[in-house]
CSV table of C-alpha atoms in Angstrom, one decimal:
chain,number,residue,atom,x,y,z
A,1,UNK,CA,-22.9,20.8,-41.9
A,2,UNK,CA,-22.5,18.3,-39.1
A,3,UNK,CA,-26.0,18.5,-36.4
A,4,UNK,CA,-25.9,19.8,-33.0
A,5,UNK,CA,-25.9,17.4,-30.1
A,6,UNK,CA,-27.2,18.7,-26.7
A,7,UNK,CA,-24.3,19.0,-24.8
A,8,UNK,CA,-24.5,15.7,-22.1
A,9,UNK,CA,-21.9,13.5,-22.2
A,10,UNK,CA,-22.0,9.8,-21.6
A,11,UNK,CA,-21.2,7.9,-18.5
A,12,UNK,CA,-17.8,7.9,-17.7
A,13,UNK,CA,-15.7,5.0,-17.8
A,14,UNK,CA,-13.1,5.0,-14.4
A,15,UNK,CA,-9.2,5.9,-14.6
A,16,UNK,CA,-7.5,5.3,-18.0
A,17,UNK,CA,-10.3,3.3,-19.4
A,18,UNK,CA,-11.7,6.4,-20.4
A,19,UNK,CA,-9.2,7.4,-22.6
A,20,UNK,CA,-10.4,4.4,-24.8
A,21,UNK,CA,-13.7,5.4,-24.0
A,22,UNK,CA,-13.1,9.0,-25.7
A,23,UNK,CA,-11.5,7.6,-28.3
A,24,UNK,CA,-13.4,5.3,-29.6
A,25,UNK,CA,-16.4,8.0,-29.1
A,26,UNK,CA,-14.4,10.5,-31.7
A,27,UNK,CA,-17.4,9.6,-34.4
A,28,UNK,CA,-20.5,10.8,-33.4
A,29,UNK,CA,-23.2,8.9,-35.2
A,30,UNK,CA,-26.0,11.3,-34.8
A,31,UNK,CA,-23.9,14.4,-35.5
A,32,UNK,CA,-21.4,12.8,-38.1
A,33,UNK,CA,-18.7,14.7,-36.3
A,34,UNK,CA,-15.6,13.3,-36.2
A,35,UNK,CA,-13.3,14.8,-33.8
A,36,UNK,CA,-9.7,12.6,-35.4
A,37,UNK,CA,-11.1,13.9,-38.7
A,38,UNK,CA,-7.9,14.4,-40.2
A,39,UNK,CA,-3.9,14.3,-39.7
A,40,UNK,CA,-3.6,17.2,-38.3
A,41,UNK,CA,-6.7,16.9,-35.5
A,42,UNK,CA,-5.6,13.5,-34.4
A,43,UNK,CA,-2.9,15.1,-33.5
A,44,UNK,CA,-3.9,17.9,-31.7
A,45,UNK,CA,-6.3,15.3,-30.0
A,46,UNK,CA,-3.4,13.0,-28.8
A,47,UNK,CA,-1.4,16.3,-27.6
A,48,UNK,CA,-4.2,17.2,-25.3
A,49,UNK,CA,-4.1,14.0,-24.0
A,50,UNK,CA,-0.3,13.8,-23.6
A,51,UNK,CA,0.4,11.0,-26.3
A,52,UNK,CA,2.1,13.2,-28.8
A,53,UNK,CA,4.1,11.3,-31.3
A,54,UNK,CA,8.1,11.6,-30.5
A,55,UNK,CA,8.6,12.6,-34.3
A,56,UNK,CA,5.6,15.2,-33.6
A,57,UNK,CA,4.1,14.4,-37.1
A,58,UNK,CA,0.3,12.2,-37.5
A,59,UNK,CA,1.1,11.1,-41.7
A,60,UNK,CA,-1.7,9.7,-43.9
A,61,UNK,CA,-1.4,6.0,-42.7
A,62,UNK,CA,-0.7,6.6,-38.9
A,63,UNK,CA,-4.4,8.2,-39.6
A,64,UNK,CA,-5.8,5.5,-41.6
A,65,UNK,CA,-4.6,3.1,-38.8
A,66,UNK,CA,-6.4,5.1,-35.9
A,67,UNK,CA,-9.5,5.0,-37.9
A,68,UNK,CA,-9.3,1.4,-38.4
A,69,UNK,CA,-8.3,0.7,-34.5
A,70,UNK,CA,-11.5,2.9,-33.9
A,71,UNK,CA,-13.7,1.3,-35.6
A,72,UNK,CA,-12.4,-2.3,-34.4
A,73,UNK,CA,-12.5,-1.3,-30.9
A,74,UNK,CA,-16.1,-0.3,-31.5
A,75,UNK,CA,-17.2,-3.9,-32.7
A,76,UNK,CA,-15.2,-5.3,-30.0
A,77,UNK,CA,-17.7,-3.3,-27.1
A,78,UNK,CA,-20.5,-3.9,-29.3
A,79,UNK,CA,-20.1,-7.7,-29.0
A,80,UNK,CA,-20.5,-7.4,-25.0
A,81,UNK,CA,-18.3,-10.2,-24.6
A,82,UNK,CA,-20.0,-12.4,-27.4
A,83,UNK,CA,-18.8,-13.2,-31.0
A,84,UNK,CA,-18.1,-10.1,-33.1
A,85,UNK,CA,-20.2,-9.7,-36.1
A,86,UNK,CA,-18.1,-7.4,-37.9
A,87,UNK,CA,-15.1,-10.0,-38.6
A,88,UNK,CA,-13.7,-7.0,-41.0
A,89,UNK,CA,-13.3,-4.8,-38.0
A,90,UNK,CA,-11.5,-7.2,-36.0
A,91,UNK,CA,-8.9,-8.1,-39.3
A,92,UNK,CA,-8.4,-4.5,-39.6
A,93,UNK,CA,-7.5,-4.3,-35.5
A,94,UNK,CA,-5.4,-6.6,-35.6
A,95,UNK,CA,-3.4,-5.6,-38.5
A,96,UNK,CA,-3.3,-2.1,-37.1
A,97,UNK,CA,-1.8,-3.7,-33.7
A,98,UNK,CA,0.6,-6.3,-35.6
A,99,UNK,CA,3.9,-4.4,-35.1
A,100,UNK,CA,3.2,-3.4,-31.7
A,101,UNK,CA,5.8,-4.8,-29.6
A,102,UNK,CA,5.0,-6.1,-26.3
A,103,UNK,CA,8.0,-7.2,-24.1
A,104,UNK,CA,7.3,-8.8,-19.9
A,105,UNK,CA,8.8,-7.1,-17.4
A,106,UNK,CA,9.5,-7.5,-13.6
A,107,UNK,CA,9.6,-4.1,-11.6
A,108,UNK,CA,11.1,-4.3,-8.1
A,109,UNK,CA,8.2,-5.7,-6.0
A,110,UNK,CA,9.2,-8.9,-8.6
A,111,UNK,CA,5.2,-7.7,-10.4
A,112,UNK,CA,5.2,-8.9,-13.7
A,113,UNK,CA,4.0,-6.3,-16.6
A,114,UNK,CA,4.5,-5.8,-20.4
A,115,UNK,CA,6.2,-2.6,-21.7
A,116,UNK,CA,6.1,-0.9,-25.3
A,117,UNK,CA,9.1,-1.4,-27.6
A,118,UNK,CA,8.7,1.2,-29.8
A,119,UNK,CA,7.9,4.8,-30.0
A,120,UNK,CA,5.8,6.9,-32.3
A,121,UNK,CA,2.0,5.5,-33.3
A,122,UNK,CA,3.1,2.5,-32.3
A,123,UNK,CA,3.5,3.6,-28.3
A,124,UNK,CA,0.5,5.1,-28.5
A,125,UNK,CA,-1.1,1.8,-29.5
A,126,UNK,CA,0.9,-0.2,-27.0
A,127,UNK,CA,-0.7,2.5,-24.2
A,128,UNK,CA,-4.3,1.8,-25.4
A,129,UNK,CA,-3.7,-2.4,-25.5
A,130,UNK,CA,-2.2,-2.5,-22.1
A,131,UNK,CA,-5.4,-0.2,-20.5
A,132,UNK,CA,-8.0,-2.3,-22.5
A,133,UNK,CA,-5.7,-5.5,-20.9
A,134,UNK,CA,-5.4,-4.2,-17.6
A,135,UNK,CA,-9.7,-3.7,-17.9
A,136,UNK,CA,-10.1,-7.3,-19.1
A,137,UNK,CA,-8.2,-8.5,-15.8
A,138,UNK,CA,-10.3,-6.4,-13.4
A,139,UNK,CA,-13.7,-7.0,-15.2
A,140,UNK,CA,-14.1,-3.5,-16.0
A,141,UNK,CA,-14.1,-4.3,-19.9
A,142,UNK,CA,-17.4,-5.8,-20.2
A,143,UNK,CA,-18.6,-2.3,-18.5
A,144,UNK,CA,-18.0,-0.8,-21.6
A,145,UNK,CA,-21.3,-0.9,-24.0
A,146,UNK,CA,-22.8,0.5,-26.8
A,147,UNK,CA,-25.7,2.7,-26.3
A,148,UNK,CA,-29.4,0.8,-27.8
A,149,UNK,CA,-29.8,3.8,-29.1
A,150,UNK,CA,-29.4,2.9,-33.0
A,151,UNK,CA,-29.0,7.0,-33.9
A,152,UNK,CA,-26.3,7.5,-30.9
A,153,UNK,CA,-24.2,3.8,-30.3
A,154,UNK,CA,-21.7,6.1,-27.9
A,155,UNK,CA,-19.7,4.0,-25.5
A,156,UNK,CA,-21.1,4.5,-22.0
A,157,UNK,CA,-19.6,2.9,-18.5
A,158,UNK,CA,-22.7,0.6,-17.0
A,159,UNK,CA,-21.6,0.7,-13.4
A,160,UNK,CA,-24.8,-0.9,-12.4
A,161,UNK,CA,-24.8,-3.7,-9.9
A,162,UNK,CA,-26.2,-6.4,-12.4
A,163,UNK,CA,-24.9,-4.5,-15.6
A,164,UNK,CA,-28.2,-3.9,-17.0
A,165,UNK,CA,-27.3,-0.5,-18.3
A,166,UNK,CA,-29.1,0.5,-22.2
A,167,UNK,CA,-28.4,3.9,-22.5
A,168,UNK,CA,-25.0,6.2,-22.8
A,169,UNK,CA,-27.2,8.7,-20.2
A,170,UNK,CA,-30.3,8.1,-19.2
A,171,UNK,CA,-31.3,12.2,-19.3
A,172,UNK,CA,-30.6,11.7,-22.9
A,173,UNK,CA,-31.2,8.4,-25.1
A,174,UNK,CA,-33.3,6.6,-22.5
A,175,UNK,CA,-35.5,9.5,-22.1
A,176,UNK,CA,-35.9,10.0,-25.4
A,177,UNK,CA,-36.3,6.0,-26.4
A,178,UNK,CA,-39.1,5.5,-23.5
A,179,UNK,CA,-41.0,8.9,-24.7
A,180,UNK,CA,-40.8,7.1,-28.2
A,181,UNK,CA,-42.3,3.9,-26.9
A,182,UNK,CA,-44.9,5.3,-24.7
A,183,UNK,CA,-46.1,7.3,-27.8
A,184,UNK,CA,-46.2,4.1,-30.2
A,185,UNK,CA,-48.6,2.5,-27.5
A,186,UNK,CA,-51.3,5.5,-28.4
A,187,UNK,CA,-53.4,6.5,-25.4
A,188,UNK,CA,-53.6,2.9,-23.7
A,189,UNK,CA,-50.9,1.0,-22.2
A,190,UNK,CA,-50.7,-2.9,-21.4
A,191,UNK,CA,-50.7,-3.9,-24.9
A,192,UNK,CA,-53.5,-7.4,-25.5
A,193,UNK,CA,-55.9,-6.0,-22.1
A,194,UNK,CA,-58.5,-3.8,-21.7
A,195,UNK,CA,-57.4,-0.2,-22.9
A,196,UNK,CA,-57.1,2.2,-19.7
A,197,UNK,CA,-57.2,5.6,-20.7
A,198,UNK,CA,-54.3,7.3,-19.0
A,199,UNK,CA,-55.4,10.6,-17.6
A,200,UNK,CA,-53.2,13.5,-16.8
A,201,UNK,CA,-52.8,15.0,-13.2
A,202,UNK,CA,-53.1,18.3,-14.3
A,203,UNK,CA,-56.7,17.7,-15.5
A,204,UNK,CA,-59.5,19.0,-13.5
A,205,UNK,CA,-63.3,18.6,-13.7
A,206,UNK,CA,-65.3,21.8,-13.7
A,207,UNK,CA,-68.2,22.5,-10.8
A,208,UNK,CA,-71.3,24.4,-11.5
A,209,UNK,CA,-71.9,27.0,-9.0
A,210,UNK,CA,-75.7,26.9,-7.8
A,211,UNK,CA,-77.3,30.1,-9.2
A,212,UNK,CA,-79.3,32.1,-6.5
A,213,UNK,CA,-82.6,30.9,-7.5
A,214,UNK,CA,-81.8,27.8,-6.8
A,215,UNK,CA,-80.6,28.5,-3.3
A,216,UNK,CA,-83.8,30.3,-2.3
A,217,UNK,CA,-85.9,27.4,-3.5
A,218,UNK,CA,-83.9,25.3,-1.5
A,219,UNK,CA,-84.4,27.1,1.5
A,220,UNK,CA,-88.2,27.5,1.1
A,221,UNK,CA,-90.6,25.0,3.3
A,222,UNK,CA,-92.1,22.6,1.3
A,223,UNK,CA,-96.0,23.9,0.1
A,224,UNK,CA,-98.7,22.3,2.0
A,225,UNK,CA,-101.9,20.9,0.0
């Protein structure tokens, strides 16, 4: 029986590039959910989403290829822009995307675009190529990353200035990754120096109430030899 995941989702990706985003985030890692886990919920999940297939029917290998496009995308974002480790994933993409026809187009501002061929699966491909493309012209592609967390690796939007997001929400993974390191360290911090014993605020030192006895001593003259 799949885990439960506390309900907080990761940050969002802008516009259409979400759709990618939620698609590629159908496996949950920590949970081993998987929300296209068959035929018949792929599609339900591309109804909601208004890609039904014109025939209205998700077969065996129109699943087999989602899973494979899936997984590809994943290794894609998980490379950051870098050389893809997973050279598997990446044969399987681009098999999957092999008979998806692209063909240029100029609207009537004279804007050149490219335009699916073909219906079924294969539009629904052609939909997710042209987002990711249109994300690769605006830089918004490399915004999509992989969460460090090894039990989680969602895809999360880093809409930080410098692009030095980790976590798919910081509430969540980077809480719980920090909490994790800070424990490792023990009860000093600033590994190689002098331990420092970290104290908590909420401490408090007790005070010892002078008893009455001591007070009237106090408050006697001093004796007189």
């Amino acid at each position: 029986m799949p885990k439960q995941r506390a309900d907080i989702p990761p940050l969002p990706a802008p516009g259409e590039l979400r759709l990618i985003q939620a698609f590629v985030n159908t496996y949950d890692l920590e949970t081993e959910e998987d929300r296209i886990g068959s035929p018949q919920v792929l599609a339900t999940w591309l109804a909601r989403r208004q890609m039904s297939l014109a025939d209205g029917e998700v077969n065996d290998p129109i699943w087999q290829s989602a899973r494979t496009v899936r997984q590809g995308l994943h290794a894609v974002i998980a490379a950051g822009g870098g050389v893809v480790t997973e050279a598997s994933a990446i044969e399987g993409l681009n098999q999957a995307l092999r008979d998806v026809q692209l063909m240029p187009r100029f609207d009537h501002a004279g804007a050149l675009f490219l335009q699916g061929q073909r219906s079924g699966w294969h539009a629904v491909l052609a939909r997710m190529i042209l987002i990711v493309s249109d994300a690769v012209k605006t830089g918004r592609w490399r915004r999509l990353k992989i969460c460090r967390n090894a039990t989680c690796q969602r895809v999360f939007y880093d809409s930080s200035r410098n692009r030095s997001g980790k976590w798919c929400t910081p509430r969540r993974c980077g809480n719980r990754i920090n909490l994790k390191t800070y424990r490792s360290r023990g009860p000093t911090y600033m590994r190689g120096k002098k331990p420092v014993m970290i104290l908590d605020h909420r401490m408090t030192v007790p005070v010892r109430r002078p008893s009455p006895e001591s007070l009237r001593a106090s408050r006697q003259p001093p004796h007189e030899d």
